[in-house]
Coordinates of C-alpha atoms and ligand atoms in Angstrom, one line a residue:
X1 CA 15.4 6.9 19.7
X2 CA 18.5 6.1 17.6
X3 CA 18.6 2.7 19.2
X4 CA 14.9 2.1 18.0
X5 CA 15.7 3.2 14.6
X6 CA 18.7 0.9 14.4
X7 CA 16.6 -2.0 15.7
X8 CA 13.9 -1.2 13.0
X9 CA 16.5 -1.2 10.4
X10 CA 18.1 -4.5 11.5
X11 CA 14.7 -6.1 11.6
X12 CA 13.8 -5.0 8.2
X13 CA 17.2 -6.2 6.8
X14 CA 16.4 -9.6 8.4
X15 CA 13.2 -9.8 6.4
X16 CA 10.9 -8.9 9.3
X17 CA 8.1 -6.3 9.5
X18 CA 7.9 -3.1 11.5
X19 CA 5.3 -0.5 12.2
X20 CA 6.5 2.9 11.4
X21 CA 5.1 6.4 11.6
X22 CA 4.3 8.3 8.4
X23 CA 3.0 11.8 8.2
X24 CA -0.5 10.2 7.0
X25 CA -1.1 7.1 9.1
X26 CA 1.2 4.5 10.7
X27 CA 2.4 2.0 8.2
X28 CA 3.5 -1.7 8.5
X29 CA 6.7 -1.9 6.5
X30 CA 8.7 -4.5 4.9
X31 CA 11.6 -4.4 2.5
X32 CA 9.7 -4.1 -0.9
X33 CA 12.3 -6.3 -2.7
X34 CA 11.9 -9.2 -0.3
X35 CA 8.8 -11.1 -1.1
X36 CA 9.0 -13.2 2.0
X37 CA 9.0 -10.2 4.1
X38 CA 6.1 -8.7 2.1
X39 CA 4.2 -11.9 2.6
X40 CA 4.3 -11.3 6.4
X41 CA 2.6 -7.9 6.0
X42 CA -0.3 -9.6 4.2
X43 CA -0.5 -12.2 6.9
X44 CA -0.3 -9.9 9.9
X45 CA -3.0 -7.6 8.4
X46 CA -5.3 -10.6 7.3
X47 CA -5.0 -8.7 4.0
X48 CA -6.1 -10.5 0.8
X49 CA -3.3 -11.0 -1.8
X50 CA -5.3 -9.2 -4.4
X51 CA -5.0 -5.8 -2.5
X52 CA -1.6 -4.2 -3.7
X53 CA 0.7 -2.2 -1.4
X54 CA 2.2 1.3 -1.7
X55 CA 6.0 1.3 -2.2
X56 CA 7.9 4.1 -0.4
X57 CA 11.2 5.4 -1.8
X58 CA 13.8 7.2 0.2
X59 CA 14.7 9.8 -2.5
X60 CA 13.2 10.9 -5.9
X61 CA 16.2 9.3 -7.7
X62 CA 14.9 5.9 -6.4
X63 CA 11.8 6.3 -8.5
X64 CA 13.6 4.5 -11.5
X65 CA 14.2 1.4 -9.3
X66 CA 10.5 0.6 -8.8
X67 CA 8.7 2.4 -11.7
X68 CA 9.3 3.0 -15.4
X69 CA 8.0 6.6 -16.2
X70 CA 6.6 6.7 -19.7
X71 CA 8.0 9.7 -21.8
X72 CA 4.5 11.1 -22.4
X73 CA 3.8 11.8 -18.7
X74 CA 7.6 12.4 -17.6
X75 CA 7.3 16.2 -17.4
X76 CA 4.0 15.9 -15.4
X77 CA 5.5 13.5 -12.9
X78 CA 8.5 15.7 -12.5
X79 CA 6.3 18.6 -11.6
X80 CA 4.0 16.7 -9.3
X81 CA 6.9 15.1 -7.3
X82 CA 9.0 18.4 -7.1
X83 CA 5.7 20.0 -5.7
X84 CA 4.3 17.4 -3.4
X85 CA 7.1 15.0 -2.6
X86 CA 8.1 14.2 0.1
X87 CA 4.4 14.1 1.0
X88 CA 1.0 12.4 0.9
X89 CA 0.6 12.0 -2.8
X90 CA 0.8 8.4 -4.2
X91 CA 1.4 7.9 -8.0
X92 CA 0.3 4.8 -9.9
X93 CA 2.9 4.1 -12.6
X94 CA 4.0 1.3 -14.8
X95 CA 5.9 -1.0 -12.5
X96 CA 9.7 -1.9 -12.8
X97 CA 10.2 -5.7 -13.4
X98 CA 12.3 -5.9 -10.0
X99 CA 9.1 -5.2 -8.0
X100 CA 7.8 -8.5 -6.7
X101 CA 4.4 -9.6 -7.9
X102 CA 3.1 -9.8 -4.4
X103 CA 3.6 -6.1 -3.8
X104 CA 1.5 -5.1 -6.8
X105 CA -0.8 -8.1 -6.6
X106 CA 0.3 -9.1 -10.2
X107 CA -0.8 -5.6 -11.7
X108 CA 1.3 -4.1 -14.3
X109 CA 1.4 -0.8 -12.2
X110 CA 2.9 0.0 -8.9
X111 CA 1.8 2.7 -6.4
X112 CA 4.7 4.9 -5.2
X113 CA 5.2 7.7 -2.8
X114 CA 7.9 9.4 -0.7
X115 CA 7.0 9.8 2.9
X116 CA 7.6 13.2 4.6
X117 CA 7.9 11.7 8.1
X118 CA 11.6 12.2 9.4
X119 CA 11.7 8.8 11.2
X120 CA 10.2 6.9 8.2
X121 CA 12.6 8.7 5.9
X122 CA 15.7 7.9 8.1
X123 CA 14.8 4.2 8.2
X124 CA 14.0 4.1 4.5
X125 CA 17.4 5.6 3.7
X126 CA 19.4 3.5 6.1
X127 CA 17.8 0.3 4.6
X128 CA 18.9 1.3 1.2
X129 CA 15.7 -0.4 -0.3
X130 CA 12.1 0.8 -0.9
X131 CA 9.7 -0.1 1.8
X132 CA 6.3 -1.6 1.0
X133 CA 3.9 -0.2 3.6
X134 CA 0.2 -0.4 4.0
X135 CA -1.6 1.2 6.9
X136 CA -0.8 -0.8 10.1
X137 CA -4.4 -2.0 10.7
X138 CA -6.3 -5.3 10.3
X139 CA -7.7 -5.4 6.7
X140 CA -10.9 -3.2 6.5
X141 CA -10.4 -1.6 9.9
X142 CA -9.6 1.9 10.9
X143 CA -6.1 3.2 10.0
X144 CA -3.9 3.9 13.1
X145 CA -2.8 7.6 13.6
X146 CA -0.9 6.6 16.8
X147 CA 1.3 3.8 18.0
X148 CA -1.3 2.9 20.6
X149 CA -3.8 2.3 17.8
X150 CA -1.3 0.1 15.9
X151 CA -0.8 -2.0 19.1
X152 CA -4.6 -2.5 19.4
X153 CA -4.8 -3.5 15.7
X154 CA -1.6 -5.7 15.4
X155 CA -0.3 -6.2 18.9
X156 CA 1.3 -9.7 19.3
X157 CA 1.5 -10.1 15.5
X158 CA 4.5 -7.7 14.8
X159 CA 7.9 -7.5 16.5
X160 CA 8.1 -3.8 16.8
X161 CA 6.2 -0.5 16.7
X162 CA 8.2 2.8 16.4
X163 CA 6.4 5.4 18.4
X164 CA 6.8 8.9 17.1
X165 CA 3.5 10.4 18.4
X166 CA 0.4 11.3 16.4
X167 CA 0.4 11.6 12.7
X168 CA 0.4 15.1 11.2
X169 CA -2.2 14.5 8.4
X170 CA -4.3 11.8 9.9
X171 CA -5.8 10.6 6.5
X172 CA -4.1 8.1 4.0
X173 CA -2.3 9.7 1.0
X174 CA -4.1 10.9 -2.2
X175 CA -3.7 8.3 -4.9
X176 CA -3.8 9.2 -8.6
X177 CA -3.0 7.6 -12.0
X178 CA -1.8 9.9 -14.8
X179 CA -3.1 9.7 -18.5
X180 CA -1.6 11.9 -21.1
X181 CA -3.9 13.9 -23.3
X182 CA -2.9 15.2 -26.9
X183 CA -2.4 18.9 -26.7
X184 CA -4.0 19.3 -23.3
X185 CA -3.1 19.0 -19.6
X186 CA -3.1 15.4 -18.5
X187 CA -5.9 13.6 -16.8
X188 CA -5.6 12.6 -13.2
X189 CA -7.7 9.6 -12.2
X190 CA -8.3 10.0 -8.5
X191 CA -8.3 6.5 -6.9
X192 CA -8.3 7.8 -3.4
X193 CA -9.1 11.2 -2.0
X194 CA -6.6 12.3 0.7
X195 CA -4.5 15.2 2.0
X196 CA -3.5 16.6 -1.5
X197 CA -6.7 18.0 -2.7
X198 CA -8.4 18.1 -6.0
X199 CA -8.0 21.9 -5.9
X200 CA -4.2 21.5 -5.4
X201 CA -4.0 18.9 -8.3
X202 CA -6.1 20.9 -10.7
X203 CA -3.1 23.3 -11.5
X204 CA -1.4 20.4 -13.1
X205 CA -4.2 18.5 -14.7
X206 CA -7.8 17.6 -15.1
X207 CA -9.0 15.6 -12.0
X208 CA -11.6 12.8 -12.5
X209 CA -12.8 10.6 -9.7
X210 CA -12.6 6.9 -10.1
X211 CA -16.1 5.5 -9.2
X212 CA -15.7 1.9 -8.1
X213 CA -18.7 -0.3 -8.1
X214 CA -19.8 -1.2 -4.5
X215 CA -18.5 -4.5 -3.3
X216 CA -15.2 -6.2 -4.1
X217 CA -13.3 -4.8 -6.9
X218 CA -9.9 -6.6 -7.4
X219 CA -8.7 -3.9 -9.9
X220 CA -8.7 -1.1 -7.3
X221 CA -9.2 -3.0 -4.0
X222 CA -8.2 0.0 -1.8
X223 CA -11.6 1.4 -2.8
X224 CA -13.6 -1.5 -1.4
X225 CA -16.8 -0.1 -0.3
X226 CA -16.4 -1.6 3.2
X227 CA -13.3 0.0 4.5
X228 CA -12.2 2.2 7.6
X229 CA -15.0 0.5 9.5
X230 CA -15.6 0.7 13.3
X231 CA -17.1 -2.4 14.8
X232 CA -20.0 -0.3 16.1
X233 CA -22.5 0.4 13.3
X234 CA -21.8 3.9 12.0
X235 CA -24.6 5.9 10.2
X236 CA -23.8 9.0 8.2
X237 CA -26.7 11.3 8.1
X238 CA -27.6 13.6 5.2
X239 CA -29.8 15.8 7.3
X240 CA -30.7 16.1 11.0
X241 CA -34.1 14.7 10.2
X242 CA -32.8 11.4 9.2
X243 CA -32.0 10.6 12.8
X244 CA -34.7 8.3 14.1
X245 CA -33.6 7.0 17.6
X246 CA -34.9 3.6 18.9
X247 CA -35.9 3.7 22.6
X248 CA -33.3 2.4 25.0
X249 CA -30.4 2.5 22.6
X250 CA -27.1 4.2 23.4
X251 CA -26.1 6.7 20.6
X252 CA -22.9 8.5 20.2
X253 CA -22.3 11.6 17.9
X254 CA -19.4 12.3 15.6
X255 CA -19.9 15.9 15.3
X256 CA -17.9 18.5 13.2
X257 CA -17.4 21.2 15.8
X258 CA -19.4 19.8 18.9
X259 CA -21.0 23.3 19.3
X260 CA -24.1 23.2 21.7
X261 CA -26.4 24.9 19.2
X262 CA -25.4 22.8 16.2
X263 CA -28.4 21.0 14.5
X264 CA -27.1 17.5 15.2
X265 CA -25.8 18.1 18.8
X266 CA -29.2 19.5 19.7
X267 CA -31.1 16.4 18.2
X268 CA -30.5 14.0 21.3
X269 CA -29.1 13.5 24.7
X270 CA -26.1 11.8 23.2
X271 CA -24.4 9.1 25.5
X272 CA -21.0 10.2 24.1
X273 CA -20.1 13.2 21.8
X274 CA -16.9 13.7 20.0
X275 CA -16.0 16.6 17.8
X276 CA -13.7 16.5 14.8
X277 CA -12.7 20.2 15.1
X278 CA -13.8 21.3 18.5
X279 CA -15.1 24.8 18.4
X280 CA -13.4 26.0 15.3
X281 CA -14.6 23.9 12.4
X282 CA -11.4 23.6 10.5
X283 CA -11.2 20.7 8.0
X284 CA -7.4 20.2 8.5
X285 CA -7.9 19.6 12.2
X286 CA -11.0 17.3 11.4
X287 CA -8.7 15.2 9.1
X288 CA -6.2 14.7 11.7
X289 CA -8.7 13.7 14.4
X290 CA -11.2 11.6 12.3
X291 CA -9.7 8.1 12.9
X292 CA -8.8 8.9 16.6
X293 CA -12.3 10.1 17.2
X294 CA -13.8 7.1 15.4
X295 CA -11.8 4.7 17.5
X296 CA -12.9 6.6 20.8
X297 CA -16.5 6.2 19.8
X298 CA -16.1 2.7 18.8
X299 CA -14.6 1.8 22.2
X300 CA -17.5 3.6 24.2
X301 CA -19.8 0.6 24.0
X302 CA -22.5 2.2 22.0
X303 CA -25.3 0.7 19.9
X304 CA -24.6 3.1 17.0
X305 CA -22.3 6.0 15.9
X306 CA -24.1 8.8 14.2
X307 CA -22.0 11.0 12.0
X308 CA -22.9 14.4 10.8
X309 CA -21.7 15.4 7.3
X310 CA -18.9 17.9 6.6
X311 CA -18.8 20.2 3.5
X312 CA -17.3 18.5 0.5
X313 CA -14.7 20.9 -0.4
X314 CA -10.9 20.7 -0.1
X315 CA -10.1 18.1 2.7
X316 CA -13.7 17.6 3.2
X317 CA -13.9 15.3 0.2
X318 CA -11.4 12.8 1.8
X319 CA -13.2 13.0 5.2
X320 CA -16.5 12.4 3.6
X321 CA -15.0 9.5 1.5
X322 CA -13.8 7.8 4.8
X323 CA -17.1 8.4 6.6
X324 CA -19.0 6.8 3.7
X325 CA -16.9 3.8 3.7
X326 CA -17.2 3.4 7.5
X327 CA -20.9 3.5 7.0
X328 CA -21.5 1.4 4.0
X329 CA -19.6 -1.4 5.8
X330 CA -22.5 -1.8 8.1
X331 CA -25.2 -2.0 5.5
X332 CA -23.6 -4.6 3.2
Ligands
TXA401 O1 -0.8 7.3 3.4 C1 -0.7 6.1 3.0 O2 -0.9 5.9 1.7 C2 -0.4 5.0 3.9 C3 0.9 5.1 4.4 C4 1.3 4.0 5.2 O3 1.8 5.4 3.4 N1 -0.5 3.8 3.2 C5 -1.8 3.2 2.8 O4 -1.6 1.9 2.3 O5 -2.8 3.9 3.0 P1 -3.0 1.0 2.1 O6 -2.3 -0.3 1.6 O7 -3.8 0.9 3.3 O8 -3.7 1.6 1.0 C6 -3.0 1.6 -0.3 C7 -4.1 1.6 -1.4 C8 -4.8 0.3 -1.4 O9 -6.0 0.5 -1.2 C9 -4.5 -0.4 -2.8 O10 -5.6 -0.9 -3.3 C10 -4.0 0.9 -3.6 O11 -3.4 1.7 -2.7 N2 -3.1 0.5 -4.6 C11 -1.9 0.1 -4.5 N3 -1.2 -0.3 -5.6 C12 -2.1 0.0 -6.6 C13 -2.1 -0.1 -7.9 N4 -1.1 -0.5 -8.6 N5 -3.3 0.2 -8.6 C14 -4.3 0.7 -8.0 N6 -4.4 0.9 -6.6 C15 -3.3 0.5 -6.0
MG402 MG1 -5.2 0.8 4.5

């Protein structure tokens, strides 16, 4: 493994891009201070330049090299990062002038986090520069939670993938922007639901979900309606009665627990059935397995994937967000 880490570091130093594991999903990393390297990330992903990247720092002390934290939110930022970093919380902050325009798509803000993955951290530290890293998939497609999934998405387009097994969280980081409020706890604008839940953030401020208009929105492009999409049409049901199968079509079910007596499992003789949390119905397990299971169903040669809803509490908010985006993509 040490040799692989050295090779990754050498490539990054030369301005190359490398797919690396993080605790959320695999990322496609480049030296954030090297615009030529960052341009290769956009090219490999077919990502439009209006969609900014997340910058990953090796230590909390490096925050000042990429962002300028305003005095009126400094205390909140300190509390958040001492609670959640290293980990899956991304903060949108005013950018430092040294961060290339390409990284932030010309926005006055930068999205920053510190990954908790030991392999990612070791490479980030050894490079001595922050790493710009979006999820290592083609633009709009399902984020990879294994090295094999990265190779399916980007094989032949990138020189190296570091394989450190499956990702511990399975969903991309929670993204928030912070607004100070006179005499009150700050407001957190939730740009993307993720592993750090609304319930966890509420200790530190008031959480308000950013509602993006459906379609392309260059201001917060990560929240494009059509994202995380399998190639097979995916339909997210609101209730079992919504399933109206057409004769002769092959349907697969994305079930929560997969239990035989579940109202969705019992609906049909499914060609293929995948459970997010087999047996136990645990949201953390469902989050870890979501993209893996979506890929499995996508590769099963089905006419449609039918997804049953999960309860929208805790991690269920992020899971339902990804399912809705996977479904919307097929309707617009
Ligand atoms: O867990 C994660 O966040 C993973 C791992 C690799 O760290 N990364 C990831 O990156 O999911 P990406 O590029 O797939 O998603 C980042 C999102 C994008 O949707 C982008 O629009 C949004 O963050 N973003 C980046 N900078 C922003 C900014 N300044 N303002 C608003 N949104 C921003
Ligand atoms: Mg992504």
